Coordinates of C-alpha atoms in Angstrom, one line a residue:
M1 CA 14.1 -78.9 5.0
V2 CA 13.6 -82.0 7.2
L3 CA 16.3 -83.8 5.3
I4 CA 18.7 -80.9 5.8
E5 CA 18.1 -80.9 9.5
K6 CA 18.3 -84.7 10.0
R7 CA 21.1 -85.7 7.6
G8 CA 22.8 -82.5 6.5
I9 CA 23.1 -80.4 3.3
D10 CA 25.0 -83.0 1.3
A11 CA 22.2 -85.5 1.7
A12 CA 19.6 -82.9 0.9
Q13 CA 21.6 -81.8 -2.2
A14 CA 21.8 -85.4 -3.4
A15 CA 18.0 -85.9 -3.0
F16 CA 17.4 -82.6 -4.9
D17 CA 19.7 -83.8 -7.7
F18 CA 17.8 -87.1 -7.9
L19 CA 14.4 -85.3 -8.0
S20 CA 15.8 -83.2 -10.9
T21 CA 16.2 -86.3 -13.0
L22 CA 12.5 -87.3 -12.7
P23 CA 9.9 -86.3 -15.3
T24 CA 8.4 -83.5 -13.2
L25 CA 8.2 -79.7 -13.7
Q26 CA 11.2 -77.8 -12.6
A27 CA 9.0 -75.4 -10.8
N28 CA 7.8 -78.1 -8.5
L29 CA 11.3 -78.8 -7.1
P30 CA 12.0 -77.6 -3.6
F31 CA 14.3 -74.7 -4.5
T32 CA 13.4 -72.5 -1.5
P33 CA 14.7 -74.7 1.3
L34 CA 18.1 -75.0 -0.5
I35 CA 18.1 -71.2 -1.1
Q36 CA 17.3 -70.5 2.5
Y37 CA 20.1 -72.8 3.8
Y38 CA 22.7 -71.4 1.4
V39 CA 21.8 -67.8 2.3
N40 CA 21.8 -68.5 6.1
S41 CA 25.1 -70.4 5.8
N42 CA 26.6 -67.8 3.5
M43 CA 27.4 -70.6 1.0
V44 CA 27.8 -68.0 -1.8
E45 CA 29.3 -70.3 -4.5
K46 CA 26.5 -73.0 -4.2
L47 CA 23.8 -70.3 -4.1
E48 CA 25.2 -68.7 -7.3
I49 CA 25.2 -72.0 -9.1
L50 CA 21.6 -72.7 -8.1
L51 CA 20.5 -69.2 -9.1
R52 CA 22.1 -69.5 -12.5
R53 CA 20.1 -72.7 -13.0
I54 CA 16.9 -71.0 -11.9
V55 CA 17.4 -68.0 -14.1
Q56 CA 18.6 -69.9 -17.1
H57 CA 15.5 -72.1 -17.2
D58 CA 13.1 -69.3 -16.0
I59 CA 11.9 -71.4 -13.1
P60 CA 9.4 -69.4 -11.0
L61 CA 10.1 -69.2 -7.3
S62 CA 7.8 -68.8 -4.3
I63 CA 7.5 -65.4 -2.6
S64 CA 9.9 -66.4 0.2
G65 CA 12.4 -67.8 -2.3
V66 CA 12.2 -64.6 -4.4
N67 CA 12.9 -62.3 -1.5
L68 CA 15.6 -64.5 0.0
C69 CA 17.5 -64.3 -3.4
C70 CA 16.8 -60.6 -3.7
E71 CA 18.0 -59.7 -0.2
F72 CA 21.1 -61.7 -0.8
L73 CA 21.9 -60.1 -4.1
V74 CA 21.4 -56.5 -3.0
A75 CA 23.7 -57.1 -0.1
N76 CA 26.4 -59.0 -2.0
S77 CA 26.2 -58.2 -5.7
K78 CA 26.6 -55.4 -8.2
V79 CA 23.6 -53.6 -9.5
I80 CA 23.8 -55.3 -12.9
D81 CA 23.4 -58.7 -11.2
V82 CA 20.4 -57.6 -9.2
A83 CA 18.9 -56.0 -12.4
N84 CA 19.3 -59.3 -14.3
F85 CA 17.6 -61.2 -11.5
L86 CA 14.7 -58.8 -11.5
R87 CA 14.4 -59.1 -15.3
Y88 CA 14.1 -62.9 -14.7
L89 CA 11.4 -62.3 -12.2
E90 CA 9.5 -60.1 -14.7
R91 CA 9.7 -63.0 -17.3
T92 CA 8.3 -65.4 -14.8
N93 CA 5.6 -63.0 -13.7
T94 CA 6.9 -62.9 -10.1
L95 CA 8.3 -59.4 -10.0
D96 CA 5.4 -58.3 -7.8
Y97 CA 6.7 -60.8 -5.1
V98 CA 9.6 -58.5 -4.5
S99 CA 9.4 -56.5 -1.2
D100 CA 9.5 -52.7 -1.0
S101 CA 12.8 -52.8 0.9
V102 CA 14.4 -54.6 -2.0
F103 CA 13.2 -52.1 -4.6
E104 CA 14.4 -49.3 -2.3
K105 CA 17.9 -50.8 -2.1
F106 CA 18.0 -51.5 -5.8
F107 CA 17.1 -47.9 -6.8
A108 CA 19.6 -46.6 -4.4
M109 CA 22.2 -48.8 -6.0
C110 CA 21.2 -47.6 -9.5
A111 CA 21.6 -44.0 -8.3
S112 CA 25.0 -44.6 -6.7
E113 CA 26.4 -46.6 -9.6
Y114 CA 24.8 -44.4 -12.3
R115 CA 23.1 -47.3 -14.0
A116 CA 20.6 -45.3 -16.1
I117 CA 19.6 -48.3 -18.2
D118 CA 18.7 -50.5 -15.3
F119 CA 17.0 -47.6 -13.6
E120 CA 14.8 -46.9 -16.5
W121 CA 13.9 -50.5 -17.0
A122 CA 13.0 -50.9 -13.3
V123 CA 10.7 -47.8 -13.4
G124 CA 9.0 -49.2 -16.5
A125 CA 8.6 -52.6 -14.9
L126 CA 7.0 -51.2 -11.8
V127 CA 4.6 -49.2 -14.0
K128 CA 3.7 -52.3 -16.0
I129 CA 2.9 -54.5 -12.9
D130 CA 0.8 -51.6 -11.5
R131 CA 2.7 -51.5 -8.3
K132 CA 0.9 -49.9 -5.3
W133 CA 1.6 -46.3 -4.2
T134 CA 3.4 -47.6 -1.0
T135 CA 6.3 -48.9 -3.1
W136 CA 6.6 -45.5 -4.9
R137 CA 6.7 -43.8 -1.5
V138 CA 9.6 -45.9 -0.4
I139 CA 11.5 -45.3 -3.6
I140 CA 10.9 -41.6 -3.8
E141 CA 12.0 -41.0 -0.2
C142 CA 15.2 -43.0 -0.9
L143 CA 16.0 -41.2 -4.1
A144 CA 15.1 -37.7 -2.8
T145 CA 17.7 -37.9 0.0
K146 CA 20.4 -38.8 -2.5
N147 CA 19.6 -36.6 -5.5
T148 CA 16.5 -34.6 -6.3
R149 CA 17.3 -34.6 -10.0
V150 CA 17.1 -38.4 -9.9
L151 CA 13.7 -38.0 -8.1
S152 CA 12.5 -35.7 -10.9
A153 CA 13.7 -38.2 -13.5
T154 CA 11.8 -41.0 -11.8
V155 CA 8.5 -39.0 -11.7
R156 CA 8.7 -38.0 -15.3
L157 CA 9.7 -41.4 -16.5
A158 CA 6.9 -43.1 -14.6
I159 CA 4.3 -40.8 -16.1
R160 CA 5.8 -41.1 -19.6
L161 CA 5.8 -45.0 -19.5
S162 CA 2.3 -45.2 -18.0
T163 CA -0.7 -45.7 -20.3
E164 CA -2.9 -44.1 -17.6
K165 CA -0.9 -41.0 -17.0
L166 CA -3.4 -39.2 -14.8
V167 CA -3.8 -42.3 -12.6
M168 CA 0.0 -42.6 -12.3
A169 CA 0.2 -38.9 -11.4
G170 CA -2.4 -39.3 -8.7
M171 CA -0.6 -42.3 -7.3
L172 CA 2.7 -40.4 -7.1
L173 CA 1.0 -37.5 -5.3
Q174 CA -0.6 -39.9 -2.9
A175 CA 2.7 -41.6 -2.3
T176 CA 4.3 -38.3 -1.0
S177 CA 1.3 -36.6 0.6
T178 CA 3.1 -36.4 3.9
S179 CA 6.7 -36.4 2.6
A180 CA 9.2 -33.6 3.2
W181 CA 9.7 -33.8 -0.6
R182 CA 6.1 -33.5 -1.7
A183 CA 6.6 -30.1 -3.2
V184 CA 9.4 -31.3 -5.5
L185 CA 7.3 -34.3 -6.6
A186 CA 4.1 -32.2 -7.0
D187 CA 6.0 -29.7 -9.2
D188 CA 7.5 -32.6 -11.3
V189 CA 4.1 -34.2 -11.7
A190 CA 2.6 -31.0 -13.0
A191 CA 5.5 -30.5 -15.4
A192 CA 5.2 -34.0 -16.7
L193 CA 1.5 -33.6 -17.4
R194 CA 2.1 -30.3 -19.2
V195 CA 4.6 -32.0 -21.4
Y196 CA 1.9 -34.4 -22.7
N197 CA -0.8 -31.7 -22.8
I198 CA -2.8 -33.5 -20.2
A199 CA -5.1 -31.2 -18.1
A200 CA -5.1 -32.3 -14.5
S201 CA -8.4 -32.0 -12.6
G202 CA -9.2 -29.3 -10.1
P203 CA -8.7 -31.6 -7.1
M204 CA -5.3 -32.8 -8.5
Y205 CA -4.0 -29.2 -9.0
A206 CA -5.3 -28.3 -5.5
Q207 CA -3.2 -31.2 -4.2
I208 CA -0.2 -29.9 -6.1
L209 CA -0.6 -26.3 -4.9
Q210 CA -1.3 -27.4 -1.3
A211 CA 1.9 -29.6 -1.3
I212 CA 4.0 -26.6 -2.4
I213 CA 2.3 -24.2 0.1
T214 CA 2.6 -26.6 3.0
T215 CA 6.3 -27.2 2.2
Y216 CA 6.9 -23.5 2.0
K217 CA 5.4 -22.9 5.4
E218 CA 7.4 -25.8 6.9
R219 CA 10.6 -24.5 5.2
K220 CA 10.0 -21.1 6.8
Q221 CA 9.3 -22.5 10.2
L222 CA 11.8 -25.3 10.3
A223 CA 14.7 -23.8 8.4
S224 CA 17.2 -25.7 10.6
T225 CA 16.1 -29.1 9.5
V226 CA 17.9 -31.2 6.9
H227 CA 15.0 -31.2 4.6
G228 CA 14.6 -27.4 5.0
Y229 CA 18.0 -26.7 3.7
R230 CA 17.6 -29.0 0.7
I231 CA 14.5 -27.3 -0.6
S232 CA 15.1 -23.6 -1.1
V233 CA 12.5 -20.9 -0.7
T234 CA 13.4 -19.6 -4.2
Y235 CA 12.6 -23.0 -5.7
L236 CA 9.2 -23.1 -3.9
I237 CA 8.3 -19.6 -5.0
N238 CA 9.1 -20.5 -8.7
A239 CA 7.1 -23.8 -8.3
L240 CA 4.1 -21.8 -7.2
S241 CA 4.5 -19.4 -10.1
R242 CA 4.6 -22.2 -12.6
N243 CA 1.4 -23.8 -11.3
V244 CA -0.9 -20.9 -10.5
L245 CA -2.3 -20.4 -14.0
P246 CA -2.9 -24.1 -14.7
A247 CA -4.6 -24.3 -11.3
V248 CA -6.9 -21.4 -12.1
K249 CA -7.8 -23.0 -15.4
A250 CA -8.6 -26.2 -13.5
D251 CA -11.1 -24.3 -11.3
V252 CA -9.1 -24.7 -8.1
K253 CA -10.8 -22.9 -5.2
P254 CA -9.9 -19.1 -5.0
D255 CA -8.7 -19.4 -1.4
L256 CA -5.8 -21.6 -2.5
I257 CA -4.9 -19.4 -5.4
S258 CA -4.9 -16.4 -3.1
S259 CA -2.6 -18.2 -0.7
A260 CA -0.2 -19.0 -3.5
L261 CA -0.2 -15.4 -4.8
L262 CA 0.4 -14.1 -1.2
I263 CA 3.4 -16.3 -0.8
I264 CA 4.8 -15.2 -4.2
S265 CA 4.1 -11.5 -3.5
S266 CA 5.7 -11.6 0.0
S267 CA 8.9 -13.1 -1.3
S268 CA 10.6 -9.8 -2.3
P269 CA 9.8 -6.1 -2.7
T270 CA 9.4 -6.6 -6.4
A271 CA 7.7 -10.0 -6.4
Y272 CA 4.3 -8.3 -6.9
E273 CA 5.4 -7.8 -10.6
K274 CA 5.3 -11.6 -11.0
C275 CA 1.8 -11.8 -9.5
L276 CA 0.5 -9.0 -11.7
G277 CA 2.0 -10.8 -14.7
L278 CA 0.1 -14.0 -13.7
L279 CA -3.1 -11.9 -13.2
H280 CA -2.6 -10.3 -16.6
D281 CA -2.3 -13.7 -18.2
M282 CA -5.5 -15.0 -16.6
H283 CA -8.7 -14.9 -18.6
E284 CA -10.7 -11.9 -17.7
S285 CA -13.5 -14.0 -16.3
R286 CA -11.2 -15.7 -13.9
R287 CA -9.7 -12.6 -12.3
Q288 CA -11.0 -12.1 -8.8
L289 CA -10.6 -9.4 -6.2
P290 CA -9.1 -11.7 -3.6
F291 CA -6.2 -12.4 -6.0
Y292 CA -5.4 -8.7 -6.1
A293 CA -5.9 -8.4 -2.3
A294 CA -3.4 -11.3 -1.8
T295 CA -0.9 -9.6 -4.0
A296 CA -1.4 -6.3 -2.2
R297 CA -1.0 -8.0 1.2
G298 CA 2.4 -9.3 0.0
C299 CA 3.4 -5.8 -0.9
A300 CA 2.3 -4.6 2.6
R301 CA 4.4 -7.3 4.2
Q302 CA 7.4 -6.1 2.2
R303 CA 6.4 -2.5 3.0
S304 CA 6.5 -1.9 -0.8
V305 CA 4.5 1.3 -1.4
T306 CA 5.5 1.2 -5.0
G307 CA 4.1 -2.3 -5.3
I308 CA 0.8 -1.6 -3.5
E309 CA 0.2 1.5 -5.6
E310 CA 0.8 -0.5 -8.8
V311 CA -1.6 -3.2 -7.6
M312 CA -4.3 -0.5 -7.0
R313 CA -3.6 1.0 -10.5
V314 CA -4.1 -2.4 -12.1
V315 CA -7.3 -3.0 -10.0
L316 CA -8.8 0.3 -11.3
Q317 CA -7.5 -0.4 -14.8
H318 CA -9.4 -3.7 -14.8
S319 CA -12.6 -1.9 -13.6
I320 CA -12.6 -3.9 -10.4
T321 CA -14.2 -2.2 -7.4
P322 CA -12.1 -2.5 -4.2
N323 CA -13.6 -3.9 -1.1
I324 CA -12.8 -3.0 2.5
R325 CA -10.3 -5.7 2.9
L326 CA -8.2 -4.5 0.0
L327 CA -8.3 -0.9 1.1
N328 CA -7.3 -2.0 4.7
I329 CA -4.3 -3.7 3.2
V330 CA -3.3 -0.5 1.4
M331 CA -3.8 1.5 4.6
N332 CA -1.6 -1.0 6.4
C333 CA 1.2 -0.5 3.9
Y334 CA 1.1 3.3 4.2
A335 CA 0.7 3.3 8.0
C336 CA 3.6 0.9 8.5
S337 CA 6.0 2.1 5.8
A338 CA 9.5 3.5 6.2
P339 CA 10.8 6.6 4.5
Q340 CA 12.8 4.6 1.9
S341 CA 9.6 2.7 0.8
M342 CA 8.0 6.0 -0.3
S343 CA 11.0 7.6 -1.9
H344 CA 9.4 7.3 -5.3
I345 CA 6.8 10.0 -4.4
G346 CA 9.3 12.8 -4.4
P347 CA 9.8 15.3 -1.6
L348 CA 8.6 14.0 1.8
V349 CA 6.2 17.0 2.1
T350 CA 4.5 18.5 -0.9
Q351 CA 2.3 21.6 -1.1
S352 CA -0.8 19.4 -1.4
D353 CA 0.2 17.4 1.6
L354 CA 0.6 20.6 3.7
E355 CA -2.7 22.0 2.5
Q356 CA -4.5 18.9 3.8
D357 CA -5.0 19.1 7.6
P358 CA -4.5 15.7 9.1
E359 CA -6.0 16.8 12.3
Q360 CA -9.5 17.3 10.8
D361 CA -12.2 14.8 11.3
P362 CA -12.3 11.9 8.8
E363 CA -15.3 11.7 6.4
Q364 CA -18.4 11.1 8.4
D365 CA -20.8 9.6 5.9
Q366 CA -19.9 5.9 6.1
A367 CA -22.3 3.1 5.0
Q368 CA -23.0 0.5 7.7
E369 CA -22.6 -2.6 5.6
Q370 CA -21.0 -5.5 7.5
D371 CA -17.8 -7.1 6.2
N372 CA -16.8 -10.4 7.6
E373 CA -13.2 -10.4 6.3
P374 CA -10.7 -11.7 8.8
D375 CA -8.6 -9.3 10.9
L376 CA -5.1 -8.3 9.8
E377 CA -2.6 -11.1 10.6
E378 CA -0.2 -10.6 13.5
S379 CA 2.7 -10.5 11.0
D380 CA 1.1 -7.5 9.5
A381 CA 1.2 -5.5 12.8
P382 CA 3.9 -3.0 13.0
A383 CA 6.7 -3.4 15.4
F384 CA 6.6 -1.5 18.7
P385 CA 8.5 1.9 18.3
D386 CA 12.1 1.9 19.6
A387 CA 13.2 3.8 22.7
G388 CA 14.2 6.9 20.8
T389 CA 10.8 7.1 19.2
M390 CA 9.1 6.7 22.6
A391 CA 11.3 9.3 24.3
S392 CA 11.4 12.1 21.8
G393 CA 8.8 11.4 19.0
H394 CA 9.2 9.9 15.6
P395 CA 12.5 10.8 13.9
N396 CA 10.8 11.8 10.7
L397 CA 7.4 13.4 11.5
Q398 CA 7.3 15.0 8.1
F399 CA 7.4 11.6 6.4
Q400 CA 4.8 10.3 8.8
Q401 CA 2.5 13.2 8.0
V402 CA 2.8 12.3 4.3
A403 CA 2.0 8.7 5.2
L404 CA -1.0 9.8 7.2
N405 CA -2.3 11.8 4.3
K406 CA -2.0 8.7 2.2
V407 CA -4.0 6.8 4.8
L408 CA -6.6 9.5 4.9
S409 CA -7.0 9.4 1.1
I410 CA -7.9 5.7 1.5
W411 CA -10.4 6.6 4.2
E412 CA -12.0 9.1 1.8
Q413 CA -12.2 6.3 -0.8
I414 CA -13.9 4.0 1.7
G415 CA -16.6 6.7 2.1
Q416 CA -16.9 7.3 -1.6
L417 CA -17.5 3.5 -2.2
E418 CA -20.0 3.4 0.7
L419 CA -18.0 0.7 2.5
S420 CA -18.1 0.2 6.2
P421 CA -14.8 0.6 8.1
D422 CA -14.0 -2.4 10.3
H423 CA -11.6 -2.9 13.2
D424 CA -8.7 -3.3 10.7
T425 CA -9.5 0.1 9.2
Y426 CA -9.5 1.8 12.5
T427 CA -6.4 -0.1 13.6
M428 CA -4.4 1.3 10.7
M429 CA -5.9 4.8 11.1
L430 CA -4.8 4.8 14.7
Q431 CA -1.4 3.6 13.7
A432 CA -0.9 6.3 11.2
A433 CA -2.3 9.0 13.5
G434 CA 0.1 7.9 16.3
N435 CA 3.1 7.8 14.0
A436 CA 2.3 11.4 12.9
H437 CA 1.7 12.5 16.5
K438 CA -1.9 13.5 15.7
F439 CA -3.1 12.6 19.1
K440 CA -6.4 14.4 19.1
M441 CA -7.3 12.7 15.8
G442 CA -6.5 9.3 17.3
E443 CA -8.7 10.0 20.4
D444 CA -11.5 11.1 18.1
L445 CA -11.1 7.9 16.0
I446 CA -11.8 5.8 19.1
S447 CA -15.0 7.8 19.7
R448 CA -16.0 7.4 16.1
M449 CA -15.4 3.7 16.1
I450 CA -17.5 3.1 19.2
D451 CA -20.2 5.4 18.0
S452 CA -20.4 3.3 14.7
G453 CA -21.2 0.3 16.8
L454 CA -18.0 -1.6 16.3
G455 CA -16.7 -1.2 19.9
L456 CA -13.1 -1.9 20.8
N457 CA -11.0 -5.1 20.2
P458 CA -7.5 -6.0 21.4
S459 CA -5.8 -4.6 18.3
T460 CA -7.5 -1.1 18.5
V461 CA -6.9 -1.0 22.3
Y462 CA -3.2 -1.7 21.7
R463 CA -3.1 1.3 19.3
W464 CA -5.0 3.5 21.8
I465 CA -2.5 2.7 24.5
R466 CA 0.4 3.3 22.1
L467 CA -1.1 6.6 21.0
R468 CA -1.0 7.9 24.6
M469 CA 2.5 6.6 25.2
L470 CA 3.7 8.4 22.1
N471 CA 2.1 11.5 23.7
D472 CA 4.1 10.8 26.9
D473 CA 0.7 10.2 28.7
I474 CA 1.7 7.2 30.6
E475 CA -1.0 7.7 33.2
G476 CA -3.6 7.8 30.4
A477 CA -2.2 4.7 29.0
L478 CA -2.4 2.9 32.4
T479 CA -6.0 4.1 32.8
I480 CA -6.9 2.1 29.6
F481 CA -4.8 -0.9 30.7
D482 CA -6.4 -1.1 34.1
A483 CA -9.9 -1.1 32.6
I484 CA -9.4 -3.8 30.1
G485 CA -11.7 -6.7 30.9
N486 CA -12.6 -5.0 34.2
A487 CA -16.3 -4.3 34.3
E488 CA -16.2 -2.3 37.5
K489 CA -13.3 -0.1 36.4
S490 CA -14.6 0.4 32.9
N491 CA -18.1 1.4 34.1
Q492 CA -16.6 3.8 36.6
L493 CA -14.5 5.5 33.9
G494 CA -17.3 5.3 31.4
A495 CA -19.5 7.5 33.6
H496 CA -17.2 10.4 32.6
D497 CA -16.0 9.1 29.2
A498 CA -18.2 6.6 27.3
R499 CA -15.3 5.2 25.4
Y500 CA -14.0 3.4 28.5
S501 CA -17.2 1.4 28.9
S502 CA -16.3 -0.7 25.9
L503 CA -13.1 -1.9 27.5
Q504 CA -14.8 -4.4 29.8
S505 CA -15.6 -6.7 26.8
V506 CA -12.0 -6.7 25.5
A507 CA -9.6 -9.6 26.3
L508 CA -6.3 -8.7 27.9
M509 CA -3.6 -9.8 25.5
P510 CA 0.2 -10.4 25.9
S511 CA 0.8 -7.4 23.6
H512 CA -0.9 -5.1 26.1
F513 CA 1.7 -6.1 28.7
V514 CA 4.6 -6.0 26.3
I515 CA 4.0 -2.4 25.4
F516 CA 4.3 -1.3 29.0
I517 CA 7.2 -3.6 29.8
H518 CA 9.1 -2.2 26.8
R519 CA 8.3 1.4 27.9
Y520 CA 9.7 0.8 31.4
I521 CA 12.7 -1.1 30.2
S522 CA 13.5 1.8 27.8
S523 CA 13.3 4.3 30.6
Q524 CA 15.5 2.0 32.9
D525 CA 12.6 1.4 35.3
L526 CA 13.3 -2.3 35.6
D527 CA 11.5 -2.8 38.9
T528 CA 8.2 -1.6 37.4
A529 CA 8.8 -3.6 34.3
M530 CA 9.3 -6.8 36.5

């Protein structure tokens, strides 16, 4: 390099040619300074002559020399020339010197020029030198943005060529743990392992399921992003369906299995059939009540009464005893259903429905066991009734009476099973009573809930306010609203009606404001709404 700087490239080239005639190893010759000068000076012809000599004699280069040549080739040559140079590096055991950016560009070239032979060789070469996961991350991100089918081919090829297939699978999962494409890769990894009848461990299948679930949630929330559109919801649902049973066999935690079943069941009004099929195919010892509850919750989200009744039929068929959470979900589906969702039950009002008086008190003999299941999610809460409903009552009270009778049948089942109703139970009872305009029943339910020791919570208070609004008792609704979180007001009202005393411990929520704002806007009272 000093000779180049002091006397120029010609003098340096002459000195290099002289050194080449001496009885010394070719590998000891100063190739790198010449390569660097040729690259920086864009002396393509001289560089190509030098590279031919290096490759022909399998002369190993230094790390800097390797990457100088590689960067030049990927920028100025065809993929076949780059591939030949990489094969030379493999022969000289210097392939691991190549930077991640060079591999990224090379694989992109292979994909663009459809060089399957060079592509397959390069994947095998990386597997052979046990390249770190960071390289795979760069390659996968590059290929995924071009063609997900090429990504899938890369994953399956890497696992096929590896002697330690589970290790390679784990490395690929690690490489994409934060990638927007992790679901695609996770599904491909699982598929490749199944091809070779390799049972992944529980932690690996948990990672696979979690990757798909996380991507699904991101896809639903960020549908406007580039990645969101490239990975369809349908693909993610199918990916979960493919991997649930292997995950169960691998003893993945039930919570993750339940999350997968919930997503599948929520995807369409008939998706519960796929979940029930998966549960049918599970070994009897692995079926768990939370799996059925997750499937039922998906039906409730789709307002599929047919689905939720089929889930309950299967639960009883398998001699599984429902818990309060499952029965709450069934209540939720009935209480929030629309007429078309229960068209399968025949006439809206049957003789047996009319014989049952929904105004009567619910069953009183309830066990006091505590259930710590979480509350219903906000997405499960019914929408606020429209202006027409608020002004003149529900457009189909006959249907809502049938729905209430369905909810009351679940209430009776809760008593028969000696389960303890929780806030979710009372929330759905209040919802159904309000929909059917059974206002006395709703007011009595508030008393029953407080007497049971549960007290009020934001969700039941919301339904209590709604109940009075549906009864056109705006003053009564405002009385509840004013006492929420107000110890003085609630105690003052509680002196005459003990139910109000419980309001002081309830947090005032945005939904409590929204219900009034909606009411005033619906009645054109904008000043009060503001």
